Amino acid sequence: MIETTYRIIGFGDNEHGFFNQFAFSSSVGYAYGIYQAHIADPEMDGAVLIEVNHEDWRVIEEFGTEGVSVVYGPLGNFKVEKAEKLQLVR
């Protein structure tokens, strides 16, 4: 049986720099509740909701993700990072 889990990451900038706030759920309903709470939180610039299966994952909801990337680490962890800025060189 393949068990689906959900990762919810709220993120933003504050006086200490860029931050991620992580949450985990095995229930899609509870995951959406956490995601909606991040959207309503004025301290968050954005949020992502990630569906994770045994061999794959996908972002199923996102808010405020312009200029950021979701990164999957070598230990199976997720985080949101500021994306590299495109620079034109002549």
JSON list of C-alpha atoms in Angstrom, two decimals:
[
{"chain": "A", "resi": 1, "resn": "MET", "atom": "CA", "xyz": [0.00, 0.00, 0.00]},
{"chain": "A", "resi": 2, "resn": "ILE", "atom": "CA", "xyz": [1.37, 3.38, -1.02]},
{"chain": "A", "resi": 3, "resn": "GLU", "atom": "CA", "xyz": [0.93, 5.94, 1.73]},
{"chain": "A", "resi": 4, "resn": "THR", "atom": "CA", "xyz": [0.59, 9.57, 0.68]},
{"chain": "A", "resi": 5, "resn": "THR", "atom": "CA", "xyz": [1.82, 12.27, 3.04]},
{"chain": "A", "resi": 6, "resn": "TYR", "atom": "CA", "xyz": [1.84, 16.04, 2.77]},
{"chain": "A", "resi": 7, "resn": "ARG", "atom": "CA", "xyz": [4.48, 18.66, 3.49]},
{"chain": "A", "resi": 8, "resn": "ILE", "atom": "CA", "xyz": [3.39, 22.24, 4.01]},
{"chain": "A", "resi": 9, "resn": "ILE", "atom": "CA", "xyz": [5.98, 25.02, 3.93]},
{"chain": "A", "resi": 10, "resn": "GLY", "atom": "CA", "xyz": [5.25, 28.64, 4.71]},
{"chain": "A", "resi": 11, "resn": "PHE", "atom": "CA", "xyz": [8.06, 31.03, 3.88]},
{"chain": "A", "resi": 12, "resn": "GLY", "atom": "CA", "xyz": [9.05, 34.67, 3.89]},
{"chain": "A", "resi": 13, "resn": "ASP", "atom": "CA", "xyz": [11.56, 37.34, 4.77]},
{"chain": "A", "resi": 14, "resn": "ASN", "atom": "CA", "xyz": [11.93, 38.99, 8.17]},
{"chain": "A", "resi": 15, "resn": "GLU", "atom": "CA", "xyz": [14.62, 40.96, 10.00]},
{"chain": "A", "resi": 16, "resn": "HIS", "atom": "CA", "xyz": [16.68, 37.76, 10.32]},
{"chain": "A", "resi": 17, "resn": "GLY", "atom": "CA", "xyz": [16.52, 36.85, 6.60]},
{"chain": "A", "resi": 18, "resn": "PHE", "atom": "CA", "xyz": [14.63, 34.30, 4.54]},
{"chain": "A", "resi": 19, "resn": "PHE", "atom": "CA", "xyz": [12.86, 31.58, 6.54]},
{"chain": "A", "resi": 20, "resn": "ASN", "atom": "CA", "xyz": [10.85, 28.37, 6.09]},
{"chain": "A", "resi": 21, "resn": "GLN", "atom": "CA", "xyz": [8.18, 27.12, 8.49]},
{"chain": "A", "resi": 22, "resn": "PHE", "atom": "CA", "xyz": [7.62, 23.37, 8.06]},
{"chain": "A", "resi": 23, "resn": "ALA", "atom": "CA", "xyz": [4.58, 21.21, 8.77]},
{"chain": "A", "resi": 24, "resn": "PHE", "atom": "CA", "xyz": [3.70, 17.58, 8.01]},
{"chain": "A", "resi": 25, "resn": "SER", "atom": "CA", "xyz": [0.36, 15.82, 7.69]},
{"chain": "A", "resi": 26, "resn": "SER", "atom": "CA", "xyz": [-0.95, 12.42, 6.68]},
{"chain": "A", "resi": 27, "resn": "SER", "atom": "CA", "xyz": [-4.38, 13.94, 6.02]},
{"chain": "A", "resi": 28, "resn": "VAL", "atom": "CA", "xyz": [-5.04, 16.06, 2.93]},
{"chain": "A", "resi": 29, "resn": "GLY", "atom": "CA", "xyz": [-7.79, 17.98, 4.74]},
{"chain": "A", "resi": 30, "resn": "TYR", "atom": "CA", "xyz": [-5.52, 18.90, 7.64]},
{"chain": "A", "resi": 31, "resn": "ALA", "atom": "CA", "xyz": [-2.74, 19.79, 5.18]},
{"chain": "A", "resi": 32, "resn": "TYR", "atom": "CA", "xyz": [-5.05, 22.20, 3.33]},
{"chain": "A", "resi": 33, "resn": "GLY", "atom": "CA", "xyz": [-6.00, 23.76, 6.68]},
{"chain": "A", "resi": 34, "resn": "ILE", "atom": "CA", "xyz": [-2.35, 24.45, 7.51]},
{"chain": "A", "resi": 35, "resn": "TYR", "atom": "CA", "xyz": [-1.76, 25.78, 3.98]},
{"chain": "A", "resi": 36, "resn": "GLN", "atom": "CA", "xyz": [-4.73, 28.16, 4.28]},
{"chain": "A", "resi": 37, "resn": "ALA", "atom": "CA", "xyz": [-3.45, 29.34, 7.69]},
{"chain": "A", "resi": 38, "resn": "HIS", "atom": "CA", "xyz": [-0.10, 30.20, 6.10]},
{"chain": "A", "resi": 39, "resn": "ILE", "atom": "CA", "xyz": [-1.85, 32.21, 3.38]},
{"chain": "A", "resi": 40, "resn": "ALA", "atom": "CA", "xyz": [-3.82, 34.14, 6.02]},
{"chain": "A", "resi": 41, "resn": "ASP", "atom": "CA", "xyz": [-0.70, 34.82, 8.15]},
{"chain": "A", "resi": 42, "resn": "PRO", "atom": "CA", "xyz": [0.67, 38.31, 7.40]},
{"chain": "A", "resi": 43, "resn": "GLU", "atom": "CA", "xyz": [4.19, 37.16, 8.37]},
{"chain": "A", "resi": 44, "resn": "MET", "atom": "CA", "xyz": [4.25, 34.66, 5.48]},
{"chain": "A", "resi": 45, "resn": "ASP", "atom": "CA", "xyz": [5.09, 35.77, 1.96]},
{"chain": "A", "resi": 46, "resn": "GLY", "atom": "CA", "xyz": [3.94, 32.47, 0.49]},
{"chain": "A", "resi": 47, "resn": "ALA", "atom": "CA", "xyz": [3.29, 28.78, 0.99]},
{"chain": "A", "resi": 48, "resn": "VAL", "atom": "CA", "xyz": [3.48, 25.46, -0.84]},
{"chain": "A", "resi": 49, "resn": "LEU", "atom": "CA", "xyz": [1.60, 22.21, -0.30]},
{"chain": "A", "resi": 50, "resn": "ILE", "atom": "CA", "xyz": [3.53, 19.15, -1.47]},
{"chain": "A", "resi": 51, "resn": "GLU", "atom": "CA", "xyz": [2.02, 15.68, -2.00]},
{"chain": "A", "resi": 52, "resn": "VAL", "atom": "CA", "xyz": [4.61, 12.97, -1.32]},
{"chain": "A", "resi": 53, "resn": "ASN", "atom": "CA", "xyz": [4.34, 9.35, -2.40]},
{"chain": "A", "resi": 54, "resn": "HIS", "atom": "CA", "xyz": [6.91, 6.58, -2.04]},
{"chain": "A", "resi": 55, "resn": "GLU", "atom": "CA", "xyz": [8.80, 7.32, -5.27]},
{"chain": "A", "resi": 56, "resn": "ASP", "atom": "CA", "xyz": [7.63, 10.79, -6.31]},
{"chain": "A", "resi": 57, "resn": "TRP", "atom": "CA", "xyz": [6.31, 14.14, -5.16]},
{"chain": "A", "resi": 58, "resn": "ARG", "atom": "CA", "xyz": [4.53, 17.15, -6.62]},
{"chain": "A", "resi": 59, "resn": "VAL", "atom": "CA", "xyz": [3.49, 20.62, -5.56]},
{"chain": "A", "resi": 60, "resn": "ILE", "atom": "CA", "xyz": [-0.33, 20.61, -5.52]},
{"chain": "A", "resi": 61, "resn": "GLU", "atom": "CA", "xyz": [-0.91, 24.16, -4.23]},
{"chain": "A", "resi": 62, "resn": "GLU", "atom": "CA", "xyz": [1.28, 27.24, -4.20]},
{"chain": "A", "resi": 63, "resn": "PHE", "atom": "CA", "xyz": [0.96, 30.88, -3.26]},
{"chain": "A", "resi": 64, "resn": "GLY", "atom": "CA", "xyz": [3.54, 33.67, -3.49]},
{"chain": "A", "resi": 65, "resn": "THR", "atom": "CA", "xyz": [6.09, 31.48, -5.25]},
{"chain": "A", "resi": 66, "resn": "GLU", "atom": "CA", "xyz": [7.42, 34.05, -7.70]},
{"chain": "A", "resi": 67, "resn": "GLY", "atom": "CA", "xyz": [11.19, 34.17, -7.33]},
{"chain": "A", "resi": 68, "resn": "VAL", "atom": "CA", "xyz": [11.51, 31.00, -5.24]},
{"chain": "A", "resi": 69, "resn": "SER", "atom": "CA", "xyz": [12.08, 27.29, -5.88]},
{"chain": "A", "resi": 70, "resn": "VAL", "atom": "CA", "xyz": [11.04, 24.16, -4.01]},
{"chain": "A", "resi": 71, "resn": "VAL", "atom": "CA", "xyz": [14.16, 22.08, -3.37]},
{"chain": "A", "resi": 72, "resn": "TYR", "atom": "CA", "xyz": [14.21, 18.34, -2.58]},
{"chain": "A", "resi": 73, "resn": "GLY", "atom": "CA", "xyz": [17.30, 17.48, -0.56]},
{"chain": "A", "resi": 74, "resn": "PRO", "atom": "CA", "xyz": [19.39, 14.29, -0.53]},
{"chain": "A", "resi": 75, "resn": "LEU", "atom": "CA", "xyz": [17.87, 13.17, 2.78]},
{"chain": "A", "resi": 76, "resn": "GLY", "atom": "CA", "xyz": [14.30, 13.42, 1.52]},
{"chain": "A", "resi": 77, "resn": "ASN", "atom": "CA", "xyz": [13.66, 16.83, 3.00]},
{"chain": "A", "resi": 78, "resn": "PHE", "atom": "CA", "xyz": [12.06, 19.80, 1.29]},
{"chain": "A", "resi": 79, "resn": "LYS", "atom": "CA", "xyz": [12.68, 23.53, 1.56]},
{"chain": "A", "resi": 80, "resn": "VAL", "atom": "CA", "xyz": [11.90, 26.72, -0.28]},
{"chain": "A", "resi": 81, "resn": "GLU", "atom": "CA", "xyz": [14.83, 28.82, -1.44]},
{"chain": "A", "resi": 82, "resn": "LYS", "atom": "CA", "xyz": [15.11, 32.11, -3.26]},
{"chain": "A", "resi": 83, "resn": "ALA", "atom": "CA", "xyz": [15.68, 31.36, -6.92]},
{"chain": "A", "resi": 84, "resn": "GLU", "atom": "CA", "xyz": [18.80, 32.52, -8.68]},
{"chain": "A", "resi": 85, "resn": "LYS", "atom": "CA", "xyz": [18.24, 35.80, -10.45]},
{"chain": "A", "resi": 86, "resn": "LEU", "atom": "CA", "xyz": [18.72, 35.78, -14.20]},
{"chain": "A", "resi": 87, "resn": "GLN", "atom": "CA", "xyz": [21.44, 38.20, -15.21]},
{"chain": "A", "resi": 88, "resn": "LEU", "atom": "CA", "xyz": [22.16, 39.26, -18.75]},
{"chain": "A", "resi": 89, "resn": "VAL", "atom": "CA", "xyz": [25.83, 39.70, -19.59]},
{"chain": "A", "resi": 90, "resn": "ARG", "atom": "CA", "xyz": [27.03, 41.54, -22.68]}
]
